[in-house]
Coordinates of C-alpha atoms and ligand atoms in Angstrom, one line a residue:
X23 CA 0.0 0.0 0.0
X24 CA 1.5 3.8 -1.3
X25 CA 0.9 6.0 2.0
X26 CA 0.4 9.5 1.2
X27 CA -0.4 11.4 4.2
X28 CA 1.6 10.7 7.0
X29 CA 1.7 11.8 10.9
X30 CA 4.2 10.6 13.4
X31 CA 4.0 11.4 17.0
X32 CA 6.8 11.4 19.3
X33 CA 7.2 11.7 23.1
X34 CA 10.4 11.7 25.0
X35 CA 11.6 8.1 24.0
X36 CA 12.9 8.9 20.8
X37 CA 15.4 11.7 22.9
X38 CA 15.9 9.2 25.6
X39 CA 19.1 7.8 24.0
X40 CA 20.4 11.3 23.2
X41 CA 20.7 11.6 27.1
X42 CA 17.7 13.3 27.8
X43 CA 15.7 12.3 31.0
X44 CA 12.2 11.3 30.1
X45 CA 9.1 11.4 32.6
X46 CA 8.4 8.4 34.1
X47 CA 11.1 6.2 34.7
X48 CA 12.4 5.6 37.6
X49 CA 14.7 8.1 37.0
X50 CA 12.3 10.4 34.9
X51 CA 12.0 14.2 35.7
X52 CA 9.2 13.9 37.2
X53 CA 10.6 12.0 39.9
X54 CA 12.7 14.3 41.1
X55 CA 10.3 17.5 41.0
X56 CA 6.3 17.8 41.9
X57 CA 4.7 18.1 39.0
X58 CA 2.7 20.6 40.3
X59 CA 5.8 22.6 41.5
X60 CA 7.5 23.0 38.1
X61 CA 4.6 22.3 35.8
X62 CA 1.7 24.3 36.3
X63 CA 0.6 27.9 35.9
X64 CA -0.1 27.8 39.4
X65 CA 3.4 26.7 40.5
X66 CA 5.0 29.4 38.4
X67 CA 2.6 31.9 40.1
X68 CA 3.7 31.0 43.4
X69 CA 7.4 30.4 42.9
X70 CA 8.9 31.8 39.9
X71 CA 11.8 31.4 41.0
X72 CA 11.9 27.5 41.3
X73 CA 9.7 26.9 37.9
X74 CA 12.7 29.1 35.7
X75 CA 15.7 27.5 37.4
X76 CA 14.1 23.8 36.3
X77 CA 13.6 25.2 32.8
X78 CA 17.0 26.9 33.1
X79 CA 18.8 23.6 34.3
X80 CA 17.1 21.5 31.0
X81 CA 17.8 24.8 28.8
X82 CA 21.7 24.3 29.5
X83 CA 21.6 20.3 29.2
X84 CA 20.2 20.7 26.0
X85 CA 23.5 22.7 24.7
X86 CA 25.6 19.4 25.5
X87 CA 23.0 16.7 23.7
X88 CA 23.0 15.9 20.1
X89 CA 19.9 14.2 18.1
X90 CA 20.1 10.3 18.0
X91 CA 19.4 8.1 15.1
X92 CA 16.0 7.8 15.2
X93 CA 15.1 11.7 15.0
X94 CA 17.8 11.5 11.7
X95 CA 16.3 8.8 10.6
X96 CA 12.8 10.7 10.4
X97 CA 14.4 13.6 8.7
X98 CA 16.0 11.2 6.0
X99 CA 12.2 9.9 5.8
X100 CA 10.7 14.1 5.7
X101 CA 13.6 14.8 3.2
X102 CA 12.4 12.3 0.6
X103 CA 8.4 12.1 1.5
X104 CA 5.9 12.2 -1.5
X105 CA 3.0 13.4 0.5
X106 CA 2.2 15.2 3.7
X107 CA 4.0 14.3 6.7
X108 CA 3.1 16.1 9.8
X109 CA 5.4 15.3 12.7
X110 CA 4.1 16.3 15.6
X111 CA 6.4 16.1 18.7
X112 CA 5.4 16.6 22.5
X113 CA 9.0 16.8 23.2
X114 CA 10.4 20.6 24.2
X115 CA 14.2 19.7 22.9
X116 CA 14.6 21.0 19.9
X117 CA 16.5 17.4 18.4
X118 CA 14.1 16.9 16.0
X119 CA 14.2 20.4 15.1
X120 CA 18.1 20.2 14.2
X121 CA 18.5 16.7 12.9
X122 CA 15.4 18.8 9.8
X123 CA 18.4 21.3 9.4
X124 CA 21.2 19.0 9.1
X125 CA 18.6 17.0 6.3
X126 CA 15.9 19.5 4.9
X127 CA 12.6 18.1 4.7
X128 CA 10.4 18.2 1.3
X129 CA 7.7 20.8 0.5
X130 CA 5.2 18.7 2.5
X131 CA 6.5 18.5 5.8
X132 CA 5.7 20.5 9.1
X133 CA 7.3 20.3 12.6
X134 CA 4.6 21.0 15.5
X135 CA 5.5 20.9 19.1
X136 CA 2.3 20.8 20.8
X137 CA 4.0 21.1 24.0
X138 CA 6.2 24.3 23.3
X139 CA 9.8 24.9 23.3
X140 CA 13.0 25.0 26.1
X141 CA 14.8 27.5 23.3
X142 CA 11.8 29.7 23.3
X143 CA 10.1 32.1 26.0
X144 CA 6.5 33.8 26.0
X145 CA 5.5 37.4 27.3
X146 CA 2.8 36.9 30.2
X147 CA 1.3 40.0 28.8
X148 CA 1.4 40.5 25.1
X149 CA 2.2 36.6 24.4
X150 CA 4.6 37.3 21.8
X151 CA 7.1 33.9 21.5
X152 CA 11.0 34.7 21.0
X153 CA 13.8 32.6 21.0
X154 CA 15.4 32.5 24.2
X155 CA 18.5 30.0 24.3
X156 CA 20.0 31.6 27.7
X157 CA 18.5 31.5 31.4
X158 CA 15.1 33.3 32.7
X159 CA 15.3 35.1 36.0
X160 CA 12.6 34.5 38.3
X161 CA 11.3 38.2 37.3
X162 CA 12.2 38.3 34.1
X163 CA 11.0 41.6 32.2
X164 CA 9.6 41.6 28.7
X165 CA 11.0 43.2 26.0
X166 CA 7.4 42.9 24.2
X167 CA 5.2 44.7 26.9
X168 CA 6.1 47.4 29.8
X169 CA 3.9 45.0 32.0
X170 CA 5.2 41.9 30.8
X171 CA 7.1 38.6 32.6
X172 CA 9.1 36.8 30.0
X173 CA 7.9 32.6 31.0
X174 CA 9.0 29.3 29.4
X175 CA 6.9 28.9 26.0
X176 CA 6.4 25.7 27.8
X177 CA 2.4 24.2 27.8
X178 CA 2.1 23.2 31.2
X179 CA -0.8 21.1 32.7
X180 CA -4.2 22.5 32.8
X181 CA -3.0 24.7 29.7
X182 CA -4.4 23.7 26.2
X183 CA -1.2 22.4 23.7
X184 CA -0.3 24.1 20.9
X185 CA -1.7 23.9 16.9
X186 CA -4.4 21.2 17.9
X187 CA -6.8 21.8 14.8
X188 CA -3.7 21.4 12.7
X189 CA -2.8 18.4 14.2
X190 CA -6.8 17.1 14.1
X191 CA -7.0 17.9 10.5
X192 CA -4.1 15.8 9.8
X193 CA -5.4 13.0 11.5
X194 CA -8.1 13.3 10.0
X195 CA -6.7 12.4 6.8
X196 CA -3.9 10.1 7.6
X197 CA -3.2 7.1 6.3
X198 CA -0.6 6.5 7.9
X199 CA -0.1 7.3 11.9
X200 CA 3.0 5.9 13.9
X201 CA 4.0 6.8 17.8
X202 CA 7.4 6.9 18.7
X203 CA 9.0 6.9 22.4
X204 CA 5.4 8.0 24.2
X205 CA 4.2 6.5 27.4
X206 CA 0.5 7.3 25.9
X207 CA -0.2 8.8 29.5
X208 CA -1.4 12.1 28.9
X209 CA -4.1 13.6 26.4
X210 CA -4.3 14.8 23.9
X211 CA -1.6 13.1 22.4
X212 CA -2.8 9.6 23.7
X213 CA -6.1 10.0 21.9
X214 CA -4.3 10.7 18.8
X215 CA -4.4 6.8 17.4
X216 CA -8.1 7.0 17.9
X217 CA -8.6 9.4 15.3
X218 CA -6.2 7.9 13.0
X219 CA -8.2 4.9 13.6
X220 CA -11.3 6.8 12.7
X221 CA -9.8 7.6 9.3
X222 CA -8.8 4.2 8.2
X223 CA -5.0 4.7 8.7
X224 CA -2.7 1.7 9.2
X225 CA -1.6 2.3 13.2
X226 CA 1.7 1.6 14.0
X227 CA 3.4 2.0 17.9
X228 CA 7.2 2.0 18.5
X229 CA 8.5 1.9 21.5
X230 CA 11.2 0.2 24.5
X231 CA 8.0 -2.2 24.6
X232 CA 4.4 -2.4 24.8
X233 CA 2.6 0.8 26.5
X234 CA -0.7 0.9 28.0
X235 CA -2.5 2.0 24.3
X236 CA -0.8 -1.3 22.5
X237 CA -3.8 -2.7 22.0
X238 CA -5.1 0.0 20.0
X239 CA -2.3 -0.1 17.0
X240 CA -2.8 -2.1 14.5
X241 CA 1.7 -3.4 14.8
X242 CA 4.1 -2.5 17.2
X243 CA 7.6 -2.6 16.8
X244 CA 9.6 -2.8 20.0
X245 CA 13.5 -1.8 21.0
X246 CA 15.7 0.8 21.3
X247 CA 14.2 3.9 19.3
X248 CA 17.8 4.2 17.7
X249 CA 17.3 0.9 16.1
X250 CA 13.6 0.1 15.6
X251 CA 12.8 3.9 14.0
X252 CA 15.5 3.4 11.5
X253 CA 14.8 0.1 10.5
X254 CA 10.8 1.3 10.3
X255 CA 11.7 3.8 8.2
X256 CA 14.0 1.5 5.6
X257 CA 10.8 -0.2 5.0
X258 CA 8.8 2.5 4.5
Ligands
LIG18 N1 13.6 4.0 22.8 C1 12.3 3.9 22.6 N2 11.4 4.2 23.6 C2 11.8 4.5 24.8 C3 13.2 4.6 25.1 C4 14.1 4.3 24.0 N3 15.4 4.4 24.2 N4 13.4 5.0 26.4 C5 12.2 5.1 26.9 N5 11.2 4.9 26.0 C6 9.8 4.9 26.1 C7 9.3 4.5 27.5 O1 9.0 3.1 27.4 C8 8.0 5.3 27.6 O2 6.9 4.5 27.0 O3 9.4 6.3 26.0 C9 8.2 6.5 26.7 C10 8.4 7.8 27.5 O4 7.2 8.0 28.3 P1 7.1 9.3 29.2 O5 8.3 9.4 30.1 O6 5.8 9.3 29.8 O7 7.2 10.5 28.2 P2 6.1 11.0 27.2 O8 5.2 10.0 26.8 O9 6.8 11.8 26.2 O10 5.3 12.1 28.2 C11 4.3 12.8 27.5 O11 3.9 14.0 29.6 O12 4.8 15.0 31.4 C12 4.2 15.2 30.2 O13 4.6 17.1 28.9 C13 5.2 16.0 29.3 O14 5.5 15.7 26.9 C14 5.4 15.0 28.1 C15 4.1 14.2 28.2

């Protein structure tokens, strides 16, 4: 079967073997930080302080990582797809991002992060999004509004993720959805197979091994995401 229009979802697996901590392993971020502490408008309101120094911290550990061989892997793929590929990531590294500029993509291929950005910052005022590759002080002023707080252009729980109608059109008209490196244990994201499900796409899951939404793919291709995406993507 020719697949035209593609999306691939990726979650914090597919940067795991890059050296970046994902959420919930036994060492995952989470474990080490509330989630309500560092995670939530609610926790930036009450400590600034705290919420910028744990975006700071993953800011700077970003500078000494480099993108693995799955995220090139899925920029070889983007470079020569005849279609639409959307790959949509809920990571905030920007690996994907830089493996795409080592390997330009073709015409129809878009990058979302539906969870924001570590290299970007928002103004709490005017919500203007810069690039911001340095630190953010607890008060950090804005140079978009007088008023303004400069804050990670980070979606943080109980805030709505980014370019959702993008993504739902796209499902929509898949025929082809595969998700890479994600514990499937947050929403949206996790109810993305559903509606590539709903539009007759062949369902593919890779992953270290079976996650709690197997059951709803129609394969699953399990190991290290710096061997199993590449080898995906050589039969694609
Ligand atoms: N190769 C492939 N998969 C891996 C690897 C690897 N080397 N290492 C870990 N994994 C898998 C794990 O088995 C797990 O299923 O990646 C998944 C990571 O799951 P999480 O830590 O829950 O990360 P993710 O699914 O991206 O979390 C989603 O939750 O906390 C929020 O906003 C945060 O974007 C994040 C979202």
């Amino acid at each position: 079967m020719i697949h035209k229009n593609l999306v691939i979802l990726t979650g914090a697996g597919v940067s795991a073997e890059s050296g970046v901590p994902t959420f919930r392993a036994s060492d995952g971020l989470w474990e080490g930080h509330r989630i309500e502490a560092v995670a939530t408008p609610e926790g930036f309101a009450a400590n600034p302080a705290l919420v910028q120094d744990f975006y700071n911290q993953r800011r700077r550990h970003l500078a000494t990582v480099q993108p693995n061989a799955a995220h090139r892997a899925l920029a070889d793929l983007a470079a020569r797809w005849d279609g639409d590929f959307l790959l949509v990531t809920q990571n905030v590294d920007d690996l994907h991002d830089r493996a795409h500029a080592e390997t330009p993509p073709a015409s129809g291929f878009e990058l979302i992060h539906m969870h924001g950005e570590l290299n970007k910052a928002r103004c709490t005022a005017s919500g203007v999004v810069c690039d911001w590759t340095g630190d953010l002080e607890a008060e950090q002023a804005s140079p978009h509004h007088p008023r303004g707080r400069m804050r990670p252009h980070i979606v943080w729980f109980g805030e709505m993720p980014l370019a959702m109608e993008r993504i739902e059109a796209a499902l929509e008209r898949c025929d082809l959805f595969v998700s890479i490196g994600t514990s499937g244990a947050v929403y949206p994201a996790a109810g993305f197979v559903q509606l590539a499900r709903m539009a007759c796409a062949r369902t593919v899951e890779i992953n270290l091994q079976p996650t709690q939404g197997a059951r709803l793919f129609d394969e699953g291709v399990y190991g290290p995401a710096t061997e199993a995406v590449p080898a995906f993507v050589a039969d694609l």
